[in-house]
């Protein structure tokens, strides 16, 4: 049996709403082999065969090339990416299905083709782009065309995930956003996003901490994450930058040194705390 490993991602990083994302070293792994019929093993029982995102994206690649999909046996071997927590779990499923299909059809799609399909399925590219390319990635999806570029990232930064025990659906978190924003908020978000990129490149934690502040989505989503506002204030007082990871519920902190030990007593006991390495290569098919 062959396998494919896909990584977690944290989108937005504050002001980079729907455009900035980073690949993180938490992985799901799927085994696969051709089969007489469709078989899914080891998946969350909430997602039956007709709702399985790995299978849906698997079929999508065949459709893209005008090929009849081949029945497949897919097994979830390992799941480390928390579901519906703002860590790219659905992107990971989409990327896994596309990678599996691409293996089966002899790698006919290049990474750009996979990125375009994955972004269209997801509706925004900021999780799937780093999941495929690795590292820190800026991306856009406009009228079906996707652009993605890797950005330089200082190796001196520590990324820590503060993971609440509750899920937050992306559609609910997107539904909380305003239909329009003021010119003032749009302008200061652009400035923050550009400075943030520079801060991440140079490992300038002061610049990152100031410019991670977002005016387009974070203020509207924070009330959906119980306890997040208080946790963010306390973590910020430790000298770390902090924001919502993706659409939440996870918070992501960026610091110069490890802050894990200092989080005890600051983060509710029911939350998970994980320091995550940056995945520099993205999700590569193995086996
Ligand atoms: N950019 C997306 C959002 C990421 O914030 O809604 C979540 O999938």
PDB file of C-alpha atoms and ligand atoms in Angstrom:
ATOM      1  CA  UNK A   1       0.000   0.000   0.000  1.00  0.00           C
ATOM      2  CA  UNK A   2       1.256   3.489  -0.841  1.00  0.00           C
ATOM      3  CA  UNK A   3       0.747   6.434   1.470  1.00  0.00           C
ATOM      4  CA  UNK A   4       0.423  10.175   1.419  1.00  0.00           C
ATOM      5  CA  UNK A   5       1.191  12.522   4.289  1.00  0.00           C
ATOM      6  CA  UNK A   6      -0.386  15.970   4.538  1.00  0.00           C
ATOM      7  CA  UNK A   7       0.376  18.755   6.970  1.00  0.00           C
ATOM      8  CA  UNK A   8      -1.607  21.236   9.054  1.00  0.00           C
ATOM      9  CA  UNK A   9      -1.714  24.895   8.117  1.00  0.00           C
ATOM     10  CA  UNK A  10      -2.498  28.145   9.861  1.00  0.00           C
ATOM     11  CA  UNK A  11      -4.180  30.684   7.579  1.00  0.00           C
ATOM     12  CA  UNK A  12      -4.440  34.469   7.814  1.00  0.00           C
ATOM     13  CA  UNK A  13      -1.798  35.081  10.523  1.00  0.00           C
ATOM     14  CA  UNK A  14      -3.877  38.114  11.445  1.00  0.00           C
ATOM     15  CA  UNK A  15      -3.996  40.716   8.652  1.00  0.00           C
ATOM     16  CA  UNK A  16      -3.341  38.282   5.780  1.00  0.00           C
ATOM     17  CA  UNK A  17      -7.016  37.310   5.600  1.00  0.00           C
ATOM     18  CA  UNK A  18      -7.589  34.683   2.884  1.00  0.00           C
ATOM     19  CA  UNK A  19      -4.085  35.311   1.482  1.00  0.00           C
ATOM     20  CA  UNK A  20      -1.381  34.299   3.966  1.00  0.00           C
ATOM     21  CA  UNK A  21      -0.724  30.893   5.457  1.00  0.00           C
ATOM     22  CA  UNK A  22       1.984  28.732   6.972  1.00  0.00           C
ATOM     23  CA  UNK A  23       2.571  24.971   6.854  1.00  0.00           C
ATOM     24  CA  UNK A  24       2.996  23.351  10.256  1.00  0.00           C
ATOM     25  CA  UNK A  25       4.440  20.023  11.337  1.00  0.00           C
ATOM     26  CA  UNK A  26       1.270  18.213  12.385  1.00  0.00           C
ATOM     27  CA  UNK A  27       0.312  15.474   9.957  1.00  0.00           C
ATOM     28  CA  UNK A  28      -2.458  13.226   8.740  1.00  0.00           C
ATOM     29  CA  UNK A  29      -1.411  10.136   6.807  1.00  0.00           C
ATOM     30  CA  UNK A  30      -3.497   8.058   4.424  1.00  0.00           C
ATOM     31  CA  UNK A  31      -2.722   4.668   2.912  1.00  0.00           C
ATOM     32  CA  UNK A  32      -4.223   3.789  -0.461  1.00  0.00           C
ATOM     33  CA  UNK A  33      -4.412   1.023  -3.051  1.00  0.00           C
ATOM     34  CA  UNK A  34      -6.518   0.329  -6.116  1.00  0.00           C
ATOM     35  CA  UNK A  35      -9.577  -1.756  -5.333  1.00  0.00           C
ATOM     36  CA  UNK A  36     -12.679  -3.379  -6.864  1.00  0.00           C
ATOM     37  CA  UNK A  37     -14.903  -0.899  -5.041  1.00  0.00           C
ATOM     38  CA  UNK A  38     -14.662   2.308  -3.014  1.00  0.00           C
ATOM     39  CA  UNK A  39     -13.539   1.554   0.535  1.00  0.00           C
ATOM     40  CA  UNK A  40     -12.805   4.003   3.330  1.00  0.00           C
ATOM     41  CA  UNK A  41     -11.252   2.716   6.533  1.00  0.00           C
ATOM     42  CA  UNK A  42     -10.398   4.484   9.782  1.00  0.00           C
ATOM     43  CA  UNK A  43     -12.224   7.753   9.086  1.00  0.00           C
ATOM     44  CA  UNK A  44     -14.363   9.697  11.549  1.00  0.00           C
ATOM     45  CA  UNK A  45     -17.779   8.025  11.432  1.00  0.00           C
ATOM     46  CA  UNK A  46     -19.441  11.461  11.075  1.00  0.00           C
ATOM     47  CA  UNK A  47     -18.238  11.541   7.476  1.00  0.00           C
ATOM     48  CA  UNK A  48     -19.770   8.706   5.467  1.00  0.00           C
ATOM     49  CA  UNK A  49     -18.582   7.815   1.980  1.00  0.00           C
ATOM     50  CA  UNK A  50     -20.734  10.480   0.289  1.00  0.00           C
ATOM     51  CA  UNK A  51     -19.419  13.245   2.583  1.00  0.00           C
ATOM     52  CA  UNK A  52     -15.800  12.205   2.653  1.00  0.00           C
ATOM     53  CA  UNK A  53     -13.653  15.104   1.483  1.00  0.00           C
ATOM     54  CA  UNK A  54     -10.622  12.934   0.662  1.00  0.00           C
ATOM     55  CA  UNK A  55     -12.754  10.858  -1.699  1.00  0.00           C
ATOM     56  CA  UNK A  56     -14.494  13.913  -3.182  1.00  0.00           C
ATOM     57  CA  UNK A  57     -11.199  15.552  -4.093  1.00  0.00           C
ATOM     58  CA  UNK A  58      -9.833  12.201  -5.335  1.00  0.00           C
ATOM     59  CA  UNK A  59     -12.724  12.059  -7.825  1.00  0.00           C
ATOM     60  CA  UNK A  60     -12.283  15.735  -8.716  1.00  0.00           C
ATOM     61  CA  UNK A  61      -8.884  15.160 -10.290  1.00  0.00           C
ATOM     62  CA  UNK A  62     -10.230  12.406 -12.539  1.00  0.00           C
ATOM     63  CA  UNK A  63     -13.080  14.726 -13.521  1.00  0.00           C
ATOM     64  CA  UNK A  64     -10.566  17.500 -14.299  1.00  0.00           C
ATOM     65  CA  UNK A  65      -8.772  15.231 -16.754  1.00  0.00           C
ATOM     66  CA  UNK A  66     -12.045  13.814 -18.140  1.00  0.00           C
ATOM     67  CA  UNK A  67     -11.169  10.331 -16.835  1.00  0.00           C
ATOM     68  CA  UNK A  68     -13.559   7.846 -15.192  1.00  0.00           C
ATOM     69  CA  UNK A  69     -12.554   7.639 -11.488  1.00  0.00           C
ATOM     70  CA  UNK A  70     -10.972   4.340 -10.415  1.00  0.00           C
ATOM     71  CA  UNK A  71     -12.397   2.690  -7.295  1.00  0.00           C
ATOM     72  CA  UNK A  72      -9.909   3.023  -4.458  1.00  0.00           C
ATOM     73  CA  UNK A  73      -9.282   1.791  -0.931  1.00  0.00           C
ATOM     74  CA  UNK A  74      -8.219   4.659   1.352  1.00  0.00           C
ATOM     75  CA  UNK A  75      -7.235   4.199   4.973  1.00  0.00           C
ATOM     76  CA  UNK A  76      -6.629   6.960   7.449  1.00  0.00           C
ATOM     77  CA  UNK A  77      -3.423   5.727   9.101  1.00  0.00           C
ATOM     78  CA  UNK A  78      -2.730   8.666  11.348  1.00  0.00           C
ATOM     79  CA  UNK A  79      -4.640  11.798  12.296  1.00  0.00           C
ATOM     80  CA  UNK A  80      -2.848  14.520  14.180  1.00  0.00           C
ATOM     81  CA  UNK A  81      -4.555  17.597  12.689  1.00  0.00           C
ATOM     82  CA  UNK A  82      -7.437  18.608  14.968  1.00  0.00           C
ATOM     83  CA  UNK A  83     -10.764  18.857  13.101  1.00  0.00           C
ATOM     84  CA  UNK A  84     -12.581  22.212  12.739  1.00  0.00           C
ATOM     85  CA  UNK A  85     -10.052  24.090  14.860  1.00  0.00           C
ATOM     86  CA  UNK A  86      -8.591  26.463  12.263  1.00  0.00           C
ATOM     87  CA  UNK A  87      -5.623  24.245  11.436  1.00  0.00           C
ATOM     88  CA  UNK A  88      -6.476  23.338   7.867  1.00  0.00           C
ATOM     89  CA  UNK A  89      -8.033  19.920   8.465  1.00  0.00           C
ATOM     90  CA  UNK A  90     -10.336  20.218   5.442  1.00  0.00           C
ATOM     91  CA  UNK A  91      -7.489  21.451   3.234  1.00  0.00           C
ATOM     92  CA  UNK A  92      -5.427  18.495   4.347  1.00  0.00           C
ATOM     93  CA  UNK A  93      -8.248  16.147   3.229  1.00  0.00           C
ATOM     94  CA  UNK A  94      -8.526  17.923  -0.135  1.00  0.00           C
ATOM     95  CA  UNK A  95      -4.767  17.844  -0.722  1.00  0.00           C
ATOM     96  CA  UNK A  96      -4.602  14.172   0.307  1.00  0.00           C
ATOM     97  CA  UNK A  97      -7.365  13.164  -2.136  1.00  0.00           C
ATOM     98  CA  UNK A  98      -5.757  15.066  -5.000  1.00  0.00           C
ATOM     99  CA  UNK A  99      -2.315  13.633  -4.246  1.00  0.00           C
ATOM    100  CA  UNK A 100      -3.707  10.096  -4.143  1.00  0.00           C
ATOM    101  CA  UNK A 101      -5.549  10.566  -7.448  1.00  0.00           C
ATOM    102  CA  UNK A 102      -2.452  12.088  -9.014  1.00  0.00           C
ATOM    103  CA  UNK A 103      -0.388   9.055  -7.997  1.00  0.00           C
ATOM    104  CA  UNK A 104      -3.006   6.746  -9.513  1.00  0.00           C
ATOM    105  CA  UNK A 105      -3.031   8.610 -12.858  1.00  0.00           C
ATOM    106  CA  UNK A 106       0.758   8.801 -13.082  1.00  0.00           C
ATOM    107  CA  UNK A 107       1.304  12.320 -11.731  1.00  0.00           C
ATOM    108  CA  UNK A 108      -0.283  14.077 -14.698  1.00  0.00           C
ATOM    109  CA  UNK A 109      -1.096  17.194 -12.667  1.00  0.00           C
ATOM    110  CA  UNK A 110       1.700  19.550 -11.631  1.00  0.00           C
ATOM    111  CA  UNK A 111       1.631  21.391  -8.316  1.00  0.00           C
ATOM    112  CA  UNK A 112      -0.019  24.432  -9.922  1.00  0.00           C
ATOM    113  CA  UNK A 113      -2.860  22.279 -11.265  1.00  0.00           C
ATOM    114  CA  UNK A 114      -3.333  20.694  -7.842  1.00  0.00           C
ATOM    115  CA  UNK A 115      -3.289  24.130  -6.234  1.00  0.00           C
ATOM    116  CA  UNK A 116      -5.931  25.461  -8.602  1.00  0.00           C
ATOM    117  CA  UNK A 117      -8.257  22.524  -8.024  1.00  0.00           C
ATOM    118  CA  UNK A 118      -7.725  22.521  -4.258  1.00  0.00           C
ATOM    119  CA  UNK A 119      -8.280  26.285  -3.982  1.00  0.00           C
ATOM    120  CA  UNK A 120     -11.472  26.105  -6.022  1.00  0.00           C
ATOM    121  CA  UNK A 121     -12.782  23.290  -3.829  1.00  0.00           C
ATOM    122  CA  UNK A 122     -11.906  25.145  -0.632  1.00  0.00           C
ATOM    123  CA  UNK A 123     -13.030  28.586  -1.874  1.00  0.00           C
ATOM    124  CA  UNK A 124      -9.862  30.329  -0.680  1.00  0.00           C
ATOM    125  CA  UNK A 125      -6.228  29.315  -1.225  1.00  0.00           C
ATOM    126  CA  UNK A 126      -4.536  30.308   2.043  1.00  0.00           C
ATOM    127  CA  UNK A 127      -4.592  26.812   3.603  1.00  0.00           C
ATOM    128  CA  UNK A 128      -4.139  24.623   0.536  1.00  0.00           C
ATOM    129  CA  UNK A 129      -1.223  26.698  -0.835  1.00  0.00           C
ATOM    130  CA  UNK A 130       1.086  26.174   2.164  1.00  0.00           C
ATOM    131  CA  UNK A 131      -0.206  22.593   2.532  1.00  0.00           C
ATOM    132  CA  UNK A 132       1.081  21.917  -0.983  1.00  0.00           C
ATOM    133  CA  UNK A 133       4.139  24.168  -1.137  1.00  0.00           C
ATOM    134  CA  UNK A 134       5.320  24.236   2.486  1.00  0.00           C
ATOM    135  CA  UNK A 135       6.616  27.197   4.488  1.00  0.00           C
ATOM    136  CA  UNK A 136       5.082  30.662   4.567  1.00  0.00           C
ATOM    137  CA  UNK A 137       3.001  31.337   1.456  1.00  0.00           C
ATOM    138  CA  UNK A 138       1.076  34.291   0.029  1.00  0.00           C
ATOM    139  CA  UNK A 139      -1.735  33.289  -2.314  1.00  0.00           C
ATOM    140  CA  UNK A 140      -4.809  34.595  -4.095  1.00  0.00           C
ATOM    141  CA  UNK A 141      -7.754  33.178  -5.992  1.00  0.00           C
ATOM    142  CA  UNK A 142      -9.344  35.532  -8.484  1.00  0.00           C
ATOM    143  CA  UNK A 143     -11.874  34.439 -11.076  1.00  0.00           C
ATOM    144  CA  UNK A 144     -10.648  30.861 -10.894  1.00  0.00           C
ATOM    145  CA  UNK A 145      -6.969  31.792 -11.247  1.00  0.00           C
ATOM    146  CA  UNK A 146      -4.680  31.047  -8.355  1.00  0.00           C
ATOM    147  CA  UNK A 147      -1.339  32.653  -7.549  1.00  0.00           C
ATOM    148  CA  UNK A 148       0.983  31.473  -4.805  1.00  0.00           C
ATOM    149  CA  UNK A 149       4.494  32.455  -3.791  1.00  0.00           C
ATOM    150  CA  UNK A 150       6.646  31.258  -0.941  1.00  0.00           C
ATOM    151  CA  UNK A 151       7.947  33.994   1.322  1.00  0.00           C
ATOM    152  CA  UNK A 152      11.123  34.108   3.358  1.00  0.00           C
ATOM    153  CA  UNK A 153      10.686  33.131   6.987  1.00  0.00           C
ATOM    154  CA  UNK A 154      13.178  33.609   9.785  1.00  0.00           C
ATOM    155  CA  UNK A 155      14.210  30.276  11.358  1.00  0.00           C
ATOM    156  CA  UNK A 156      14.346  31.983  14.771  1.00  0.00           C
ATOM    157  CA  UNK A 157      10.608  32.095  15.400  1.00  0.00           C
ATOM    158  CA  UNK A 158       8.625  29.695  17.583  1.00  0.00           C
ATOM    159  CA  UNK A 159       4.990  28.916  16.688  1.00  0.00           C
ATOM    160  CA  UNK A 160       2.720  27.724  19.491  1.00  0.00           C
ATOM    161  CA  UNK A 161      -0.835  26.508  19.051  1.00  0.00           C
ATOM    162  CA  UNK A 162      -3.409  27.024  21.788  1.00  0.00           C
ATOM    163  CA  UNK A 163      -6.197  24.623  20.909  1.00  0.00           C
ATOM    164  CA  UNK A 164      -9.614  24.936  22.582  1.00  0.00           C
ATOM    165  CA  UNK A 165     -11.590  21.740  23.198  1.00  0.00           C
ATOM    166  CA  UNK A 166     -14.453  23.007  21.008  1.00  0.00           C
ATOM    167  CA  UNK A 167     -14.815  23.164  17.230  1.00  0.00           C
ATOM    168  CA  UNK A 168     -15.699  26.282  15.246  1.00  0.00           C
ATOM    169  CA  UNK A 169     -17.085  25.759  11.772  1.00  0.00           C
ATOM    170  CA  UNK A 170     -15.508  27.891   9.064  1.00  0.00           C
ATOM    171  CA  UNK A 171     -18.927  28.733   7.618  1.00  0.00           C
ATOM    172  CA  UNK A 172     -20.109  30.037  11.004  1.00  0.00           C
ATOM    173  CA  UNK A 173     -16.896  32.048  11.427  1.00  0.00           C
ATOM    174  CA  UNK A 174     -17.200  33.463   7.882  1.00  0.00           C
ATOM    175  CA  UNK A 175     -20.848  34.257   8.524  1.00  0.00           C
ATOM    176  CA  UNK A 176     -19.781  36.533  11.399  1.00  0.00           C
ATOM    177  CA  UNK A 177     -17.858  38.840   9.056  1.00  0.00           C
ATOM    178  CA  UNK A 178     -19.231  42.187   7.869  1.00  0.00           C
ATOM    179  CA  UNK A 179     -20.250  42.575   4.224  1.00  0.00           C
ATOM    180  CA  UNK A 180     -18.065  45.658   3.853  1.00  0.00           C
ATOM    181  CA  UNK A 181     -15.314  47.413   5.824  1.00  0.00           C
ATOM    182  CA  UNK A 182     -14.201  51.019   6.098  1.00  0.00           C
ATOM    183  CA  UNK A 183     -11.387  52.463   3.992  1.00  0.00           C
ATOM    184  CA  UNK A 184      -9.530  53.130   7.267  1.00  0.00           C
ATOM    185  CA  UNK A 185      -9.650  49.449   8.301  1.00  0.00           C
ATOM    186  CA  UNK A 186      -8.722  48.258   4.802  1.00  0.00           C
ATOM    187  CA  UNK A 187      -5.733  50.604   4.654  1.00  0.00           C
ATOM    188  CA  UNK A 188      -4.350  49.742   8.065  1.00  0.00           C
ATOM    189  CA  UNK A 189      -4.779  46.041   7.325  1.00  0.00           C
ATOM    190  CA  UNK A 190      -2.689  46.388   4.157  1.00  0.00           C
ATOM    191  CA  UNK A 191       0.051  48.154   6.117  1.00  0.00           C
ATOM    192  CA  UNK A 192      -0.030  45.504   8.842  1.00  0.00           C
ATOM    193  CA  UNK A 193       0.086  42.627   6.361  1.00  0.00           C
ATOM    194  CA  UNK A 194       3.105  44.089   4.569  1.00  0.00           C
ATOM    195  CA  UNK A 195       4.976  44.877   7.782  1.00  0.00           C
ATOM    196  CA  UNK A 196       4.095  41.449   9.153  1.00  0.00           C
ATOM    197  CA  UNK A 197       5.718  39.782   6.162  1.00  0.00           C
ATOM    198  CA  UNK A 198       8.872  41.815   6.767  1.00  0.00           C
ATOM    199  CA  UNK A 199       8.792  40.982  10.478  1.00  0.00           C
ATOM    200  CA  UNK A 200       8.420  37.259   9.736  1.00  0.00           C
ATOM    201  CA  UNK A 201      11.321  37.428   7.289  1.00  0.00           C
ATOM    202  CA  UNK A 202      13.604  39.242   9.717  1.00  0.00           C
ATOM    203  CA  UNK A 203      12.431  37.491  12.890  1.00  0.00           C
ATOM    204  CA  UNK A 204      11.553  40.924  14.289  1.00  0.00           C
ATOM    205  CA  UNK A 205       9.146  39.955  17.062  1.00  0.00           C
ATOM    206  CA  UNK A 206       8.355  43.587  17.941  1.00  0.00           C
ATOM    207  CA  UNK A 207       7.179  44.273  14.398  1.00  0.00           C
ATOM    208  CA  UNK A 208       5.268  40.971  14.261  1.00  0.00           C
ATOM    209  CA  UNK A 209       3.570  41.686  17.584  1.00  0.00           C
ATOM    210  CA  UNK A 210       2.441  45.159  16.499  1.00  0.00           C
ATOM    211  CA  UNK A 211       1.386  44.210  13.006  1.00  0.00           C
ATOM    212  CA  UNK A 212      -0.385  40.914  13.656  1.00  0.00           C
ATOM    213  CA  UNK A 213      -3.392  43.030  14.668  1.00  0.00           C
ATOM    214  CA  UNK A 214      -6.187  42.633  12.174  1.00  0.00           C
ATOM    215  CA  UNK A 215      -9.258  44.745  11.534  1.00  0.00           C
ATOM    216  CA  UNK A 216     -11.111  42.622   8.977  1.00  0.00           C
ATOM    217  CA  UNK A 217     -11.987  39.376  10.737  1.00  0.00           C
ATOM    218  CA  UNK A 218     -10.407  38.886  14.174  1.00  0.00           C
ATOM    219  CA  UNK A 219     -12.613  41.420  16.047  1.00  0.00           C
ATOM    220  CA  UNK A 220     -15.751  39.790  14.629  1.00  0.00           C
ATOM    221  CA  UNK A 221     -14.653  36.228  15.363  1.00  0.00           C
ATOM    222  CA  UNK A 222     -13.195  36.615  18.835  1.00  0.00           C
ATOM    223  CA  UNK A 223     -16.634  36.582  20.523  1.00  0.00           C
ATOM    224  CA  UNK A 224     -17.209  33.127  18.976  1.00  0.00           C
ATOM    225  CA  UNK A 225     -14.213  31.675  20.835  1.00  0.00           C
ATOM    226  CA  UNK A 226     -14.962  31.567  24.538  1.00  0.00           C
ATOM    227  CA  UNK A 227     -11.992  32.689  26.613  1.00  0.00           C
ATOM    228  CA  UNK A 228      -9.909  33.760  23.599  1.00  0.00           C
ATOM    229  CA  UNK A 229      -9.839  37.494  24.316  1.00  0.00           C
ATOM    230  CA  UNK A 230      -8.452  36.980  27.829  1.00  0.00           C
ATOM    231  CA  UNK A 231      -5.922  34.386  26.657  1.00  0.00           C
ATOM    232  CA  UNK A 232      -4.733  36.719  23.894  1.00  0.00           C
ATOM    233  CA  UNK A 233      -4.200  39.595  26.324  1.00  0.00           C
ATOM    234  CA  UNK A 234      -2.212  37.409  28.732  1.00  0.00           C
ATOM    235  CA  UNK A 235      -0.078  35.812  26.008  1.00  0.00           C
ATOM    236  CA  UNK A 236       0.600  39.230  24.542  1.00  0.00           C
ATOM    237  CA  UNK A 237       1.872  40.324  27.965  1.00  0.00           C
ATOM    238  CA  UNK A 238       4.474  37.523  27.730  1.00  0.00           C
ATOM    239  CA  UNK A 239       5.971  39.339  24.737  1.00  0.00           C
ATOM    240  CA  UNK A 240       4.501  37.021  22.107  1.00  0.00           C
ATOM    241  CA  UNK A 241       2.389  37.935  19.084  1.00  0.00           C
ATOM    242  CA  UNK A 242      -0.953  36.152  19.014  1.00  0.00           C
ATOM    243  CA  UNK A 243      -3.973  35.869  16.760  1.00  0.00           C
ATOM    244  CA  UNK A 244      -6.679  33.442  15.644  1.00  0.00           C
ATOM    245  CA  UNK A 245      -5.407  30.544  13.536  1.00  0.00           C
ATOM    246  CA  UNK A 246      -7.484  30.420  10.342  1.00  0.00           C
ATOM    247  CA  UNK A 247     -11.148  30.800  11.218  1.00  0.00           C
ATOM    248  CA  UNK A 248     -10.526  29.492  14.780  1.00  0.00           C
ATOM    249  CA  UNK A 249     -11.011  28.106  17.306  1.00  0.00           C
ATOM    250  CA  UNK A 250      -7.229  27.673  17.752  1.00  0.00           C
ATOM    251  CA  UNK A 251      -5.032  30.653  18.624  1.00  0.00           C
ATOM    252  CA  UNK A 252      -1.490  30.842  17.238  1.00  0.00           C
ATOM    253  CA  UNK A 253       1.304  32.569  19.127  1.00  0.00           C
ATOM    254  CA  UNK A 254       4.631  33.625  17.622  1.00  0.00           C
ATOM    255  CA  UNK A 255       7.621  34.245  19.866  1.00  0.00           C
ATOM    256  CA  UNK A 256      11.404  34.301  19.901  1.00  0.00           C
ATOM    257  CA  UNK A 257      11.713  31.575  22.516  1.00  0.00           C
ATOM    258  CA  UNK A 258       9.509  28.752  23.730  1.00  0.00           C
ATOM    259  CA  UNK A 259       6.569  30.002  25.815  1.00  0.00           C
ATOM    260  CA  UNK A 260       4.986  26.623  26.559  1.00  0.00           C
ATOM    261  CA  UNK A 261       6.027  26.586  30.231  1.00  0.00           C
ATOM    262  CA  UNK A 262       4.697  30.112  30.753  1.00  0.00           C
ATOM    263  CA  UNK A 263       1.263  29.202  29.382  1.00  0.00           C
ATOM    264  CA  UNK A 264       0.317  26.988  32.309  1.00  0.00           C
ATOM    265  CA  UNK A 265      -2.259  28.922  34.293  1.00  0.00           C
ATOM    266  CA  UNK A 266      -2.831  31.366  31.432  1.00  0.00           C
ATOM    267  CA  UNK A 267      -4.534  28.974  29.058  1.00  0.00           C
ATOM    268  CA  UNK A 268      -7.616  27.093  30.374  1.00  0.00           C
ATOM    269  CA  UNK A 269      -6.699  23.566  31.492  1.00  0.00           C
ATOM    270  CA  UNK A 270      -9.054  22.044  28.896  1.00  0.00           C
ATOM    271  CA  UNK A 271      -7.125  23.620  25.997  1.00  0.00           C
ATOM    272  CA  UNK A 272      -4.283  21.839  24.223  1.00  0.00           C
ATOM    273  CA  UNK A 273      -0.886  23.539  23.928  1.00  0.00           C
ATOM    274  CA  UNK A 274       1.502  22.513  21.153  1.00  0.00           C
ATOM    275  CA  UNK A 275       4.663  24.003  19.822  1.00  0.00           C
ATOM    276  CA  UNK A 276       4.666  23.344  16.056  1.00  0.00           C
ATOM    277  CA  UNK A 277       7.622  23.192  13.694  1.00  0.00           C
ATOM    278  CA  UNK A 278       7.274  24.844  10.308  1.00  0.00           C
ATOM    279  CA  UNK A 279       6.856  22.219   7.567  1.00  0.00           C
ATOM    280  CA  UNK A 280       9.147  23.495   4.835  1.00  0.00           C
ATOM    281  CA  UNK A 281       8.418  20.987   2.073  1.00  0.00           C
ATOM    282  CA  UNK A 282       4.620  20.767   2.168  1.00  0.00           C
ATOM    283  CA  UNK A 283       2.666  17.617   1.578  1.00  0.00           C
ATOM    284  CA  UNK A 284       4.556  15.117  -0.463  1.00  0.00           C
ATOM    285  CA  UNK A 285       3.356  11.725  -1.599  1.00  0.00           C
ATOM    286  CA  UNK A 286       5.374   8.876  -0.129  1.00  0.00           C
ATOM    287  CA  UNK A 287       5.756   5.294  -0.942  1.00  0.00           C
TER     288      UNK A 287
HETATM  289  N1  LIG B   1      -8.996  32.401   5.424  1.00  0.00           N
HETATM  290  C1  LIG B   1      -9.996  31.497   5.898  1.00  0.00           C
HETATM  291  C2  LIG B   1     -10.886  32.219   6.890  1.00  0.00           C
HETATM  292  C3  LIG B   1      -9.307  30.335   6.560  1.00  0.00           C
HETATM  293  O1  LIG B   1     -10.341  32.934   7.723  1.00  0.00           O
HETATM  294  O2  LIG B   1     -12.096  32.074   6.831  1.00  0.00           O
HETATM  295  C4  LIG B   1     -10.265  29.336   7.126  1.00  0.00           C
HETATM  296  O3  LIG B   1     -10.439  28.262   6.317  1.00  0.00           O
END
